[in-house]
Short mmCIF file of C-alpha atoms in Angstrom, two decimals:
data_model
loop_
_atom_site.label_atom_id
_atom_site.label_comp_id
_atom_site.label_asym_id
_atom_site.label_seq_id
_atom_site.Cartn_x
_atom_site.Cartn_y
_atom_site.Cartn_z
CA UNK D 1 99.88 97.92 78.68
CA UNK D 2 97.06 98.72 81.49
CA UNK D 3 93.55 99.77 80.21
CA UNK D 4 92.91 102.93 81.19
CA UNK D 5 89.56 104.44 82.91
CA UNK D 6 88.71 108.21 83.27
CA UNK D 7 87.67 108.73 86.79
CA UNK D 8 85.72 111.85 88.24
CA UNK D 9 85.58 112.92 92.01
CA UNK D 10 82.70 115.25 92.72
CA UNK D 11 82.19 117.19 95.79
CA UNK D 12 80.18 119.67 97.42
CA UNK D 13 82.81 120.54 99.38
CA UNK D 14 86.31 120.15 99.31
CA UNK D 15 86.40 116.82 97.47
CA UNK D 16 88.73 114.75 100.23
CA UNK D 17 85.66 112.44 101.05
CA UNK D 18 84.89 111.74 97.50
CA UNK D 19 88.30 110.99 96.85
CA UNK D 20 89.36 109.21 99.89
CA UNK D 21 86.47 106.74 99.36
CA UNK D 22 86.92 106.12 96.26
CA UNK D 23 90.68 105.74 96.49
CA UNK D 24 90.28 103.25 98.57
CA UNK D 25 87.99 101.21 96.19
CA UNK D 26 90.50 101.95 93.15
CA UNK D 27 93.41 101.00 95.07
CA UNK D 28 91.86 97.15 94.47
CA UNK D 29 92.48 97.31 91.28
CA UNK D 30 96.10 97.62 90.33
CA UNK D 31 95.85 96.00 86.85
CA UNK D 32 94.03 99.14 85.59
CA UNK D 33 95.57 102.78 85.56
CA UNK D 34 93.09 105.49 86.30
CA UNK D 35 92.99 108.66 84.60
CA UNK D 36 91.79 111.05 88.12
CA UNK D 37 89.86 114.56 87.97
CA UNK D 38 88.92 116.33 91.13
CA UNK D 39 85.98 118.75 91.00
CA UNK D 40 85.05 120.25 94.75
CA UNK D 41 82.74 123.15 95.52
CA UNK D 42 79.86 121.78 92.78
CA UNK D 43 76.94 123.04 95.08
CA UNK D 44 74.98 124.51 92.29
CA UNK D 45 72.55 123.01 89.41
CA UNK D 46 74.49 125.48 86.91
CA UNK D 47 78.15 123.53 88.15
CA UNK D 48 76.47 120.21 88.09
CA UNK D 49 75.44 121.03 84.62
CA UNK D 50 79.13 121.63 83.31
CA UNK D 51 80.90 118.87 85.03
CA UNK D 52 77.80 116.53 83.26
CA UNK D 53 79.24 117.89 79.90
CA UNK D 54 82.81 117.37 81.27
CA UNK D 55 81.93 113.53 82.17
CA UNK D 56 80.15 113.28 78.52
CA UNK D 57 82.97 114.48 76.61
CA UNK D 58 85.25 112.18 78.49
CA UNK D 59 82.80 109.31 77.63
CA UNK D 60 82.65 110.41 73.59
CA UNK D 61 86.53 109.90 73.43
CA UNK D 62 87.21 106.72 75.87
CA UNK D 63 86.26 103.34 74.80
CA UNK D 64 84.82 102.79 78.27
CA UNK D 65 82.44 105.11 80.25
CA UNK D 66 83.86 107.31 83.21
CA UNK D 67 83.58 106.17 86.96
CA UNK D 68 81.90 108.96 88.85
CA UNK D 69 82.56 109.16 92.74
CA UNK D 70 80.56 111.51 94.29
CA UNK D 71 79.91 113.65 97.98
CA UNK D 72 77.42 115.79 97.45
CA UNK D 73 73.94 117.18 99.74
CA UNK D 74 71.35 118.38 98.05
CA UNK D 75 69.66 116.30 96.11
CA UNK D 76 68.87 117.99 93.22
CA UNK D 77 72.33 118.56 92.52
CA UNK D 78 73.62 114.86 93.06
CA UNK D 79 70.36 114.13 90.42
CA UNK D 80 72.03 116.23 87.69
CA UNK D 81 75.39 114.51 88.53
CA UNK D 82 73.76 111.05 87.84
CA UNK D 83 72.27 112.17 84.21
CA UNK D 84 76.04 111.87 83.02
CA UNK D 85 77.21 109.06 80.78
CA UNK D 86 79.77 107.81 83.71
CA UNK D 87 79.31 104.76 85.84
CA UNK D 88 77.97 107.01 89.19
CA UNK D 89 78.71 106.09 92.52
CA UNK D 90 77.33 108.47 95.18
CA UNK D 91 78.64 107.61 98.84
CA UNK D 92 75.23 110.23 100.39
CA UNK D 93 72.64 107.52 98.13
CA UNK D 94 74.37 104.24 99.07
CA UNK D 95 74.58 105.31 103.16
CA UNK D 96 72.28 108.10 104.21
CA UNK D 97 68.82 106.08 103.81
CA UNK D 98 70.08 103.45 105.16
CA UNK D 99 71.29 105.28 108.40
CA UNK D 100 68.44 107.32 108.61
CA UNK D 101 66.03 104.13 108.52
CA UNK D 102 68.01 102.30 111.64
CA UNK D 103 68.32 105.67 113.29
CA UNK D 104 64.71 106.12 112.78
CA UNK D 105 65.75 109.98 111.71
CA UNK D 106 66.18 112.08 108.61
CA UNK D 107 69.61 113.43 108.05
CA UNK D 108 69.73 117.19 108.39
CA UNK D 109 71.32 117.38 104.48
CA UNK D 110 73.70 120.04 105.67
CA UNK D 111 76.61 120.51 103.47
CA UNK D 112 80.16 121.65 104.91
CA UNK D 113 80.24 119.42 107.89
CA UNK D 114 83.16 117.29 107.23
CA UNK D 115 85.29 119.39 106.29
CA UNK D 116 83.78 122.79 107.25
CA UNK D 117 84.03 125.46 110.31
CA UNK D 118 80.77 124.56 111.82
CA UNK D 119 82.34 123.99 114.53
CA UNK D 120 84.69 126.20 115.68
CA UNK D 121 86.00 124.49 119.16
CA UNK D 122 86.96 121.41 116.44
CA UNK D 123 88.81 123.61 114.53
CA UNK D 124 90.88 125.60 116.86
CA UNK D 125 91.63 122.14 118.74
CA UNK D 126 93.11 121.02 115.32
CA UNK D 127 95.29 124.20 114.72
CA UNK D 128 96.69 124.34 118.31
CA UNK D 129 97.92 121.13 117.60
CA UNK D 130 99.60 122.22 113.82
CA UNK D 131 101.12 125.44 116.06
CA UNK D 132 102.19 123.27 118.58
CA UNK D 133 103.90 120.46 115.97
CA UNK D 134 104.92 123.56 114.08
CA UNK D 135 106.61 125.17 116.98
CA UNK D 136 108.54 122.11 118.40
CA UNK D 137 109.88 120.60 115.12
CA UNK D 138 113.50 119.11 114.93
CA UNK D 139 113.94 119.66 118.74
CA UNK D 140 113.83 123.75 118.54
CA UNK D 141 112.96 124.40 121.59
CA UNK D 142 111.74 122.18 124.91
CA UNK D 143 109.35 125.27 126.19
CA UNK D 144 106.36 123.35 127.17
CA UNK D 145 107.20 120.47 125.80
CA UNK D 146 105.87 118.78 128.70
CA UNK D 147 102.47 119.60 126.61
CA UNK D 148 103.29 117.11 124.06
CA UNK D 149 100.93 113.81 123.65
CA UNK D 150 103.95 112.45 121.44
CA UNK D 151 107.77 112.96 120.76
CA UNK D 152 108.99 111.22 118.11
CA UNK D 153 112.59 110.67 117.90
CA UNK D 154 114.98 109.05 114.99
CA UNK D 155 117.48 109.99 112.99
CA UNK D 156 117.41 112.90 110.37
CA UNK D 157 115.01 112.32 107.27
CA UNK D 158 113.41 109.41 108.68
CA UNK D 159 109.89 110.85 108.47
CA UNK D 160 109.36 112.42 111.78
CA UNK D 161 108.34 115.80 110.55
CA UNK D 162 105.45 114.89 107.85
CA UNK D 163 104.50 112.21 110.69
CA UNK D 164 104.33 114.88 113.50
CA UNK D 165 102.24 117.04 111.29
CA UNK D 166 99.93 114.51 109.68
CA UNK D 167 99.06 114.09 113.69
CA UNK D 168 98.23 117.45 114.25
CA UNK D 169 95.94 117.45 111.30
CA UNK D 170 93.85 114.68 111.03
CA UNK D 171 94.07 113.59 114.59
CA UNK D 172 94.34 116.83 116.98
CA UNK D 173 97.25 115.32 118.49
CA UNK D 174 100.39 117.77 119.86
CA UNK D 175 103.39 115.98 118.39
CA UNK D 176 106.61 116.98 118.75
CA UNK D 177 110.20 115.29 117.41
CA UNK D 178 113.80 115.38 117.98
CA UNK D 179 116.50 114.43 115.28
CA UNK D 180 119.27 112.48 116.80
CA UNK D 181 122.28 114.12 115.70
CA UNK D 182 125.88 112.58 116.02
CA UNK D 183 126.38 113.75 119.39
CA UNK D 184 123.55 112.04 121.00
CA UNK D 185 124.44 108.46 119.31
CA UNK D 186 127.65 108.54 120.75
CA UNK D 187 126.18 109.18 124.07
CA UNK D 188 125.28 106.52 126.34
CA UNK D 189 123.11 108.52 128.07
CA UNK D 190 119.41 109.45 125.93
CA UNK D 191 119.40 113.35 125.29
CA UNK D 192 118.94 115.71 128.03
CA UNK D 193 116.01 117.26 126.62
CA UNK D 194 114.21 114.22 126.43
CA UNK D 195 114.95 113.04 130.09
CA UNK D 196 112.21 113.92 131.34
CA UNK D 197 109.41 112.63 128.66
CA UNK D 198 111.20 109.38 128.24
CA UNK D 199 107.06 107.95 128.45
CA UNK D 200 106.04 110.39 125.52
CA UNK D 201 109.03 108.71 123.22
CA UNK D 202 108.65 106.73 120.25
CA UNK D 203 111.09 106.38 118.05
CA UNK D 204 111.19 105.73 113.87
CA UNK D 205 113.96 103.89 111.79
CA UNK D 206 114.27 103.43 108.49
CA UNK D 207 116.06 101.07 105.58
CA UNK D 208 119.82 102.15 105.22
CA UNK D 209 119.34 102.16 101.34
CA UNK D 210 116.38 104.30 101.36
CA UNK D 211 117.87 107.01 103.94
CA UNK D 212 120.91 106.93 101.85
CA UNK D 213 118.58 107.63 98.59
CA UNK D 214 116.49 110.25 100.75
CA UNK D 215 119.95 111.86 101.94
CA UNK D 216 121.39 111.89 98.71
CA UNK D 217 118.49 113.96 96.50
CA UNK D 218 119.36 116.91 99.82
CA UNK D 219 123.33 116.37 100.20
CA UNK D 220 124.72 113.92 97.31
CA UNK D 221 128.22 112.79 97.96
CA UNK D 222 128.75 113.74 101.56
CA UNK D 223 129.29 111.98 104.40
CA UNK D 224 125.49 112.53 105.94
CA UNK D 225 124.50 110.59 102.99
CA UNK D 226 126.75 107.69 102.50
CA UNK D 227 125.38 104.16 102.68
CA UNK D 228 127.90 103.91 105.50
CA UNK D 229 126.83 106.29 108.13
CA UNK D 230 123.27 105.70 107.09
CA UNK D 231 123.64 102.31 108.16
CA UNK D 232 125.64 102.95 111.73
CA UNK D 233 123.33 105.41 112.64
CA UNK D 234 120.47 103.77 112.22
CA UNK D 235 121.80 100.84 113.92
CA UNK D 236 123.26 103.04 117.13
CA UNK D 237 119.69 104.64 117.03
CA UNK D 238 117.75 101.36 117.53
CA UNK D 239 120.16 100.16 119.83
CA UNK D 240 119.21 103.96 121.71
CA UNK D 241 115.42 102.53 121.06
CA UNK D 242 116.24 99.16 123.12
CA UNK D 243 118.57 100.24 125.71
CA UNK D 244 115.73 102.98 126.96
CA UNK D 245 112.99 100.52 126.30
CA UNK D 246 111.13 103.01 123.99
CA UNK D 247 109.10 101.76 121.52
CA UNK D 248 109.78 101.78 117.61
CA UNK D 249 108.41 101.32 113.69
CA UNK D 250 109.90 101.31 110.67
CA UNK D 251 109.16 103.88 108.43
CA UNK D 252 110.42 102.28 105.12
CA UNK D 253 107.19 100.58 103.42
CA UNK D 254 104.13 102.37 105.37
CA UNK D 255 102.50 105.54 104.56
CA UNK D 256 102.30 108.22 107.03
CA UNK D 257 98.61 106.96 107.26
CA UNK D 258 99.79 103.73 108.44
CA UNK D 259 102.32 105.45 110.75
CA UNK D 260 99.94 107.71 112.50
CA UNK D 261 97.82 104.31 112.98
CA UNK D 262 100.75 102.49 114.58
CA UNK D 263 101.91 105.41 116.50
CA UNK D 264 98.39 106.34 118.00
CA UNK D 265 98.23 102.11 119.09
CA UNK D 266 101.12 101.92 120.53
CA UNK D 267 101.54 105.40 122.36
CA UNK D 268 97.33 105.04 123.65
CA UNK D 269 96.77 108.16 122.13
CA UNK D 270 93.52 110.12 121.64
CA UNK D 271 92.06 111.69 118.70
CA UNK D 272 91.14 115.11 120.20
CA UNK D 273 88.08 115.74 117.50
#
């Protein structure tokens, strides 16, 4: 059995730095299961205050102490955080001086930047690009389509939509996908609609076993899901992918993180913010 470890992420803010950091670190340690608490918006002495007494109670009834990852400005606040019995990790101590020593400038201590609307032309880049992955998702419609930085193209359920709109989010990036549906595999010919883009393409595949598994929680016992046509149409698709020269990942054993990363290599995209 794995020891476990209470772990606390603290944020100013919306807690996705404190956690994404500090996932990362965990993620080293696989023989241990942590126990994980989020806390964001802690911008006040008064909230520091109560998530100390949370992080002290957890340390009264755990054999080991908590691990405390924290994002947080002011200073006075991030001093309360680190009276708590926890081990405390603060990603603002271990960074800022540092930078602001090489820069040869003090940090402005602003909170809400990362993740905040400070700036405005960021933001509205960023939902264009949700709108625009929203609007042009499973091949609805090819009005400006010619728009699009991506099209991703595979069979159905093999991650193109959460791909498309991980894109849109983190990167700015207009993607749009098209399922291949029966029709177009028997074709020799690539789909008219995506005739004209055929240098925005990109396509995904996936395992047979896991499409069939995917297929199966959504349609069990039909023919969409059998381990059969999972398997021919994934292999007519790639053979699509080769005849047309487009490009192609597997989708099986990455995250959409490590999609997005291959995707953006590959295609020579651009993060727009």
């Amino acid at each position: 059995m794995k020891p476990v470890r209470q772990v606390f992420f603290v944020s100013d803010r919306t807690g996705i730095t404190a956690e994404s950091m500090g996932l990362a670190l965990l993620n080293q340690f696989d023989n241990i299961e942590f126990k994980r608490a989020t806390y964001p918006f802690v911008d006040t002495e008064t909230k520091a205050r109560e998530i100390v007494a949370l992080i002290n109670n957890a340390a009264n009834h755990c054999e080991a102490r908590p691990l405390v990852f924290s994002s947080i400005v002011d200073e006075n606040v991030r001093k309360l955080i680190k009276t708590s019995a926890g081990l405390h990790m603060s990603f603002y101590d271990a960074f800022i001086g540092e930078l602001e020593d090489e820069l040869a400038t003090e940090a402005n201590h602003s909170i809400g930047r990362t993740h905040g609307m400070h700036d405005t032309e960021r933001y509205d880049k960023r939902m264009e690009a949700i709108n625009f992955t929203l609007n042009h998702d499973d091949g609805i419609t090819d009005r400006e389509l010619k728009k699009a930085d991506v099209i991703l193209m595979g069979v159905s359920r093999s991650g193109k939509t959460p791909t498309c709109l991980y894109l849109a989010l983190q990167y700015g990036i207009r993607a749009a996908n098209y399922p291949l549906i029966p029709e177009d595999l028997e074709s020799s010919e690539l789909p008219r609609m995506l005739q004209p883009f055929r240098q925005k393409l990109y396509g995904l595949t996936i395992d047979a076993d896991r499409l069939h598994h995917i297929r199966s929680e959504r349609r069990p016992d039909s023919r969409y899901a059998s381990r059969d046509n999972c398997r021919r149409e994934i292999l007519t698709a790639e053979d699509m992918f080769r005849r047309f020269n487009i490009p192609y990942t597997h989708t099986t054993h990455k995250s959409i993180e490590e999609l997005a990363a291959s995707i953006i290599l590959a295609a020579k995209l651009q993060r727009r913010f």
